[in-house]
Coordinates of C-alpha atoms and ligand atoms in Angstrom, one line a residue:
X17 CA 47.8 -3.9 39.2
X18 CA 51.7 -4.1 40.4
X19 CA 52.8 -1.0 40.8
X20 CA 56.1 -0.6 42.2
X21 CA 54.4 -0.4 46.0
X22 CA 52.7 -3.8 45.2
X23 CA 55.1 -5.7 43.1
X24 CA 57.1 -7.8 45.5
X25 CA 54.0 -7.6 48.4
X26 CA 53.3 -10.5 50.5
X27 CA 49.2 -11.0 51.1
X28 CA 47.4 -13.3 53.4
X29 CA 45.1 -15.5 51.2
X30 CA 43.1 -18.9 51.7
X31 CA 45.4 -19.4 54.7
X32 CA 49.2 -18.4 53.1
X33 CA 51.5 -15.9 52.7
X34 CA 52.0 -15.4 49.5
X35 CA 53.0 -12.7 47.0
X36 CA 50.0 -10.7 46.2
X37 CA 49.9 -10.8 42.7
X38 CA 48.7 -14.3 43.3
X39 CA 45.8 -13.3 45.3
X40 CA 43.2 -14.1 43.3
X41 CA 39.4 -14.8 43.3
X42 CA 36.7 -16.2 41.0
X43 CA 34.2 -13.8 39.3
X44 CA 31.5 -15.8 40.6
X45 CA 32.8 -15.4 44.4
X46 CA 29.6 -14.0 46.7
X47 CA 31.5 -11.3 48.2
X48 CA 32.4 -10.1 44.3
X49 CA 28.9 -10.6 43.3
X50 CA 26.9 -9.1 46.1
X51 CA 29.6 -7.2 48.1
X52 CA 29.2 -9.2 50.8
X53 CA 32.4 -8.5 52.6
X54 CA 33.7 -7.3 55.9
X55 CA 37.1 -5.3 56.1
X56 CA 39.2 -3.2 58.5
X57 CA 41.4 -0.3 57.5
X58 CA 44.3 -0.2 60.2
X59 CA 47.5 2.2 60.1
X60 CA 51.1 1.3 61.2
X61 CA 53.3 4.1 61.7
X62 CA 56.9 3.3 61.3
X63 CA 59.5 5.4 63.3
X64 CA 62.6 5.8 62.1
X65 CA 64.1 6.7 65.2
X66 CA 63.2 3.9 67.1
X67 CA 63.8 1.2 64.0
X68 CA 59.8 0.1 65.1
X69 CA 56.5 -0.6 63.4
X70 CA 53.6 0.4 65.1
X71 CA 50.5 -0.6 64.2
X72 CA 47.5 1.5 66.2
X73 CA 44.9 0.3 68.1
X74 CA 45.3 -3.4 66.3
X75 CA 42.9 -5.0 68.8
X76 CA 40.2 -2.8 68.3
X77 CA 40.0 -2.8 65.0
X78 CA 39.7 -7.2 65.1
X79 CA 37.4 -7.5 67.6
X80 CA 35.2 -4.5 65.0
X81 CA 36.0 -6.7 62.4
X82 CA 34.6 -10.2 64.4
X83 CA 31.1 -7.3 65.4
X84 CA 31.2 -6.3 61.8
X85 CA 31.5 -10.2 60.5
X86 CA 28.8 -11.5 63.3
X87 CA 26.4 -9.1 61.7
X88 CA 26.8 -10.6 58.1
X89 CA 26.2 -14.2 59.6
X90 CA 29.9 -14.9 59.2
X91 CA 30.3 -17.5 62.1
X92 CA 31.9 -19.1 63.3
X93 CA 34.8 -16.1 63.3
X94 CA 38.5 -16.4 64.0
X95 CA 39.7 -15.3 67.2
X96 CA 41.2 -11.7 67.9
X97 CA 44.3 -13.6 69.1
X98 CA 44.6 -15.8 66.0
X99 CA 44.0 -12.9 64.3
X100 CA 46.5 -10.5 65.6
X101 CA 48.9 -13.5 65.0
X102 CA 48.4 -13.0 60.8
X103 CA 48.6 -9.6 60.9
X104 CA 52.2 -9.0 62.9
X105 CA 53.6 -11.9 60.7
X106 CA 52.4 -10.3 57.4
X107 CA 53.7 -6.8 58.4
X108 CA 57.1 -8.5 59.4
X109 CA 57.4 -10.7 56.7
X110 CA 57.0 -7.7 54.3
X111 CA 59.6 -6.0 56.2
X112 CA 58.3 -2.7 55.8
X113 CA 60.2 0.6 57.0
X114 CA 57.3 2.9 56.1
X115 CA 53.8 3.8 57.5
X116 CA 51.6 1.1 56.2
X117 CA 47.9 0.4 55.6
X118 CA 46.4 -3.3 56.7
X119 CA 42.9 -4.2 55.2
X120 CA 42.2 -7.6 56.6
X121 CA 38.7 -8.4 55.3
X122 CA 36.1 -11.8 55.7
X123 CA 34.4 -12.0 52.3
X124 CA 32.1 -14.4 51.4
X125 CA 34.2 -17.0 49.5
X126 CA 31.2 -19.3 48.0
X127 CA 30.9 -18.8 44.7
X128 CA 27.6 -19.0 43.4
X129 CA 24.5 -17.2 42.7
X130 CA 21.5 -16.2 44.8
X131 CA 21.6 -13.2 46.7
X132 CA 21.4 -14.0 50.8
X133 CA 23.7 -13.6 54.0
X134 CA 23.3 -17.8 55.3
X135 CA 24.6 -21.0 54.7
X136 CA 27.8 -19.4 52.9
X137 CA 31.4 -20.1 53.3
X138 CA 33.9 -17.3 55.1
X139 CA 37.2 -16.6 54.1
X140 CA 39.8 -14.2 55.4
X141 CA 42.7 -12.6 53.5
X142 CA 44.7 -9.6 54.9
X143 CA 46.8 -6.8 52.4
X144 CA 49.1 -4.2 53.3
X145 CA 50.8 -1.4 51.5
X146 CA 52.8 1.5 51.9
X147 CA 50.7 4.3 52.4
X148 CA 50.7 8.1 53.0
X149 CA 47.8 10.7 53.6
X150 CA 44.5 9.8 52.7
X151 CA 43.2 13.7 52.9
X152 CA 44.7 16.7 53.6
X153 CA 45.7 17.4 57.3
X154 CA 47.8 20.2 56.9
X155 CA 46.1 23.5 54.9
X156 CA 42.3 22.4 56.0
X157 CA 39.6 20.8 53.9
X158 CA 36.3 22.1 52.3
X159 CA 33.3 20.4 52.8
X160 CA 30.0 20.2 51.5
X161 CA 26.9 18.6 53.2
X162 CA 25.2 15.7 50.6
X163 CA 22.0 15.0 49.3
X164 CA 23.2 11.2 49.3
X165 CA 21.9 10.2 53.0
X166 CA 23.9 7.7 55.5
X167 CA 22.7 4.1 55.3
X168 CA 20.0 3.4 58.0
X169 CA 20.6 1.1 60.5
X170 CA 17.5 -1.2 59.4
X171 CA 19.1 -1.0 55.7
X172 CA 22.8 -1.8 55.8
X173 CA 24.1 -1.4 59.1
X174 CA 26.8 1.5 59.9
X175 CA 28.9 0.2 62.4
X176 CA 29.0 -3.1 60.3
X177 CA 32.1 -1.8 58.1
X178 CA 30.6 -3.6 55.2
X179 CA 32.5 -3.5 51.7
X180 CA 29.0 -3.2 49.8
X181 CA 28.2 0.0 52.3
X182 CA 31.1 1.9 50.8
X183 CA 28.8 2.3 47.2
X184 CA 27.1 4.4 49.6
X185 CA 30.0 6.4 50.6
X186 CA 31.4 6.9 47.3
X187 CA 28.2 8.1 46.4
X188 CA 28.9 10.9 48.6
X189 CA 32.1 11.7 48.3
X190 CA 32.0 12.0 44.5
X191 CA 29.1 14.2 45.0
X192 CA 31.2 16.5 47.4
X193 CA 34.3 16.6 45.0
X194 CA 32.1 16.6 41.4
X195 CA 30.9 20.3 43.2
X196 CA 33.9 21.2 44.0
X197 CA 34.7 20.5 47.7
X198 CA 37.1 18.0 49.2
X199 CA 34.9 16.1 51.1
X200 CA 31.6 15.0 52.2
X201 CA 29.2 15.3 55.3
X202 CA 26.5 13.1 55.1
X203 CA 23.2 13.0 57.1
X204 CA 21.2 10.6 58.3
X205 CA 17.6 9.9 56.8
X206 CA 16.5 12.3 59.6
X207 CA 19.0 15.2 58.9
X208 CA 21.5 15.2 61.5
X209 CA 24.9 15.0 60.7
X210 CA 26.2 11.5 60.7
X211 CA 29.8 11.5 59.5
X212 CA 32.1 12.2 56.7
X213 CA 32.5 9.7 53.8
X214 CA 34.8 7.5 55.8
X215 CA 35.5 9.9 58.7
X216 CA 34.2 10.8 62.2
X217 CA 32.9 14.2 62.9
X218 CA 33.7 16.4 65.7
X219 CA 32.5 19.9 66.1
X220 CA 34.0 22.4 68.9
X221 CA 31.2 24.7 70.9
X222 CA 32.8 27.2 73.2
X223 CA 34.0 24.5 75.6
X224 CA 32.4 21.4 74.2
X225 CA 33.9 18.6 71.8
X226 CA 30.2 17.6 70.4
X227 CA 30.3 14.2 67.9
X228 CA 27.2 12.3 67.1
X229 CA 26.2 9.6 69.1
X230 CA 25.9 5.8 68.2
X231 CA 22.4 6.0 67.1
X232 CA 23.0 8.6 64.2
X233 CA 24.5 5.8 61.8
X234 CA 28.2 6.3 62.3
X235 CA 30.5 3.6 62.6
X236 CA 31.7 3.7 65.5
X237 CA 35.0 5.2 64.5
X238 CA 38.6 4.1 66.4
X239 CA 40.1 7.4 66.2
X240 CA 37.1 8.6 67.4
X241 CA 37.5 6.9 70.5
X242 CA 41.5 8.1 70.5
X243 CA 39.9 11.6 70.1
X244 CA 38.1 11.5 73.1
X245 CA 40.9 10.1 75.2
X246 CA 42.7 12.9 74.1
X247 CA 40.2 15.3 74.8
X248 CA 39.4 14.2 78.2
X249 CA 43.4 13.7 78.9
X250 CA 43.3 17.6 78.0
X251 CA 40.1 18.6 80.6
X252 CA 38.2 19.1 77.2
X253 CA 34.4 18.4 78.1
X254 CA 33.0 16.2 75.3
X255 CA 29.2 15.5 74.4
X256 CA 27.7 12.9 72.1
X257 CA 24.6 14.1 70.5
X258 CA 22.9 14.7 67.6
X259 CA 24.2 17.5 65.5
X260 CA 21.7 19.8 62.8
X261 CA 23.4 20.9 59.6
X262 CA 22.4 24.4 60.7
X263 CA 25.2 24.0 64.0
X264 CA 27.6 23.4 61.9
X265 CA 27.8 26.7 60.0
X266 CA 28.5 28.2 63.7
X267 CA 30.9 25.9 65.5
X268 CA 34.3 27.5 66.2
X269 CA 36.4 24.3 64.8
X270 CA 35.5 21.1 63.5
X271 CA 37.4 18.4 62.4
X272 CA 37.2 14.9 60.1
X273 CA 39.1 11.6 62.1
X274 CA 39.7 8.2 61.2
X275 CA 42.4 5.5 60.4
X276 CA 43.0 7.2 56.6
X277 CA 41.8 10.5 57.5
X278 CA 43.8 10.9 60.7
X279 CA 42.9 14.6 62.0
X280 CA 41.9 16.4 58.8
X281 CA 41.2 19.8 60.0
X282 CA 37.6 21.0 58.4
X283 CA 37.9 24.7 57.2
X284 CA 34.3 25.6 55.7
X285 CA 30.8 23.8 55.4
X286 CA 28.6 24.6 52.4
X287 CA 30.6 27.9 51.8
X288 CA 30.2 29.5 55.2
X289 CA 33.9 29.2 57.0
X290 CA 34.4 28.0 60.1
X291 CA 35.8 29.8 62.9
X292 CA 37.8 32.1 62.4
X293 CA 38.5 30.2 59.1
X294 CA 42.0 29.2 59.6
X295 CA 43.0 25.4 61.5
X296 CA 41.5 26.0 65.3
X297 CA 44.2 26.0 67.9
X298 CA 42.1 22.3 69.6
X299 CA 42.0 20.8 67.0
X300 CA 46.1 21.9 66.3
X301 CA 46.4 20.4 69.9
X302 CA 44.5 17.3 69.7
X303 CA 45.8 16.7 66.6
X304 CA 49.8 17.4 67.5
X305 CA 49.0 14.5 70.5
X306 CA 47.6 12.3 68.1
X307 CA 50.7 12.2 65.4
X308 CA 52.8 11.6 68.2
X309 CA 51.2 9.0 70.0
X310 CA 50.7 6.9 67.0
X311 CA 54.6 6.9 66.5
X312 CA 55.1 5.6 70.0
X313 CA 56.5 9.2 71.2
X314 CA 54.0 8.9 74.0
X315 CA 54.1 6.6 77.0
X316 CA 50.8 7.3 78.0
X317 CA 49.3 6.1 74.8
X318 CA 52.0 3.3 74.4
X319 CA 48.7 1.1 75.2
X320 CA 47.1 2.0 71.8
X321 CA 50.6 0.0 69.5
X322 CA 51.4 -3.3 68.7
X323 CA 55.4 -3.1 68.2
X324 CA 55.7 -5.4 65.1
X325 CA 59.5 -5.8 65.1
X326 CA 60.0 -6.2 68.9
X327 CA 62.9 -4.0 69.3
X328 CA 61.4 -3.4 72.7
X329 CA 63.3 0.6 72.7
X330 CA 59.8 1.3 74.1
X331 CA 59.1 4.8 73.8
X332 CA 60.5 8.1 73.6
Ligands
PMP29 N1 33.2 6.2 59.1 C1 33.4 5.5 58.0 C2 32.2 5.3 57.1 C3 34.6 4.9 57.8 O1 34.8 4.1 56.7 C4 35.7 5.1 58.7 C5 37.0 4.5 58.4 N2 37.1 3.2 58.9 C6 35.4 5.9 59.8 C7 34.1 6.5 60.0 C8 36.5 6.1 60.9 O2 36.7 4.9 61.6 P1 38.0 4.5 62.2 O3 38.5 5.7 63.0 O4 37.7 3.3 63.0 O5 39.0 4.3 61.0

């Protein structure tokens, strides 16, 4: 697996740091077996300006990751704060001076057969590479709705962000991009849109930012949240409610958001364009606040970063 990003990595692993390439775990471990695993996908944006790492919304995503682990029976969990302490020393220890992607997962480390959440041993290890954009967010994307339907909440859980749910969501996605498109929408067992593969959605209505609510099987997305505060920063009403497929073909913008995704600007659903079928000028707004609060160029959102490095230039 070394490729030139991963070669001279540093991992967190069965309570180390240690070069990734010596990461390693059993065939037989549970969480390999079954996919019993918990993760978190969190960005750091480096800015070269201010010589600082920033990694975004870094609490939020640990305390999801202790919700997500609590669901799979994974107690007892480590603490946000002992938590946030691995991650900063990984990211510095790499020493990186590009934007970065941190998966810190809880996997179920037993190894052994027999297919069950209890009585199994927890283990943490944390990764992080270089990493760029995960879908377009420049020239707009083209997406397709799925027949593949979002996991319900009484199968595997949504806003668990469990490794074995995202068979689900590459279900979907390769469905969307085997036809053609770029990505997918998915709907829940009922029909209403849920969310994209690994995205939030959010559709514009005259005045209204509409996204589904947390009873349509989302996860209960990060930059979702970061969206809003945006929105309502801006005096932009928003709703959460359920969505038809059929409201989609006539919003005047919609847009995909999350850690990889970012805001990735959605051009066409199932053929019909959106909008005038160009990039909508709020989600050109919301999106333009976005890129610049996550490099620390915003003191009101300086509250969403963890400075990694501590060169303590603040913002600007
Ligand atoms: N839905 C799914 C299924 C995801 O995997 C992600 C990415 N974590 C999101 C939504 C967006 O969530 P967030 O903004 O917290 O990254």
């Amino acid at each position: 697996m070394a490729s030139s990003e991963t070669r001279n990595a540093i991992a967190y692993f069965e309570g180390e740091f240690r070069p990734l390439a010596d990461a390693k775990v059993n065939v037989m471990t549970h969480a390999f077996l079954y996919g019993t695993a918990t993760f978190e996908g969190i960005r750091a944006y480096w800015n070269a300006d201010q010589g600082e790492l920033y990694a975004l919304k870094l609490n939020e995503h640990l305390e999801r990751l202790r919700a997500s682990s609590k669901i799979l029976m994974m107690d007892p969990l480590p603490e946000v704060a002992e938590l946030r302490k691995i991650v900063v020393e990984l990211l510095r220890q790499n020493g990186f001076k590009e934007d970065v992607y941190v998966r810190p997962s809880v996997y179920k480390s037993t190894e052994a057969i027999g297919v069950r959440l209890h009585e199994l041993k927890n283990s943490l290890y944390v990764i992080a590479i270089p990493f760029g954009n995960y879908i377009d967010v420049e020239s707009g994307i083209r997406c397709a709705t799925v027949a593949t339907r979002r996991t319900a909440d009484l199968a595997i859980p949504a806003r668990a962000k469990v490794v074995g749910n995202y068979v689900n969501s590459a279900f979907s996605k390769s469905e969307a991009m085997l036809n053609g498109h770029d990505e997918a929408i998915v709907l829940t067992e009922a029909g209403k849109v849920s969310e994209g593969s690994a995205e939030n959605l959010f559709l514009l209505r005259g005045d209204t930012l509409i996204t589904p609510g947390m009873n349509d099987d989302i996860l209960e997305g990060i930059t979702r949240s970061a969206v809003i505060e945006i929105a309502r920063e801006f005096g932009i009403k928003v709703a959460e409610r359920s969505i038809d497929r059929s409201e989609l073909y006539i919003g005047d913008e919609i847009f995909l958001c999350g850690t990889g995704a970012q805001i990735s600007p959605v051009i066409e659903v199932d053929h019909r364009s959106i909008g005038s079928g160009g990039i909508g000028p709020v989600t050109k707004r919301i999106q333009e606040r976005y890129f610049a609060a996550v490099q620390g160029r915003v003191p009101e959102y300086a509250h969403w970063l963890t400075p990694i490095y501590g060169t303590k230039k603040g913002v600007a």
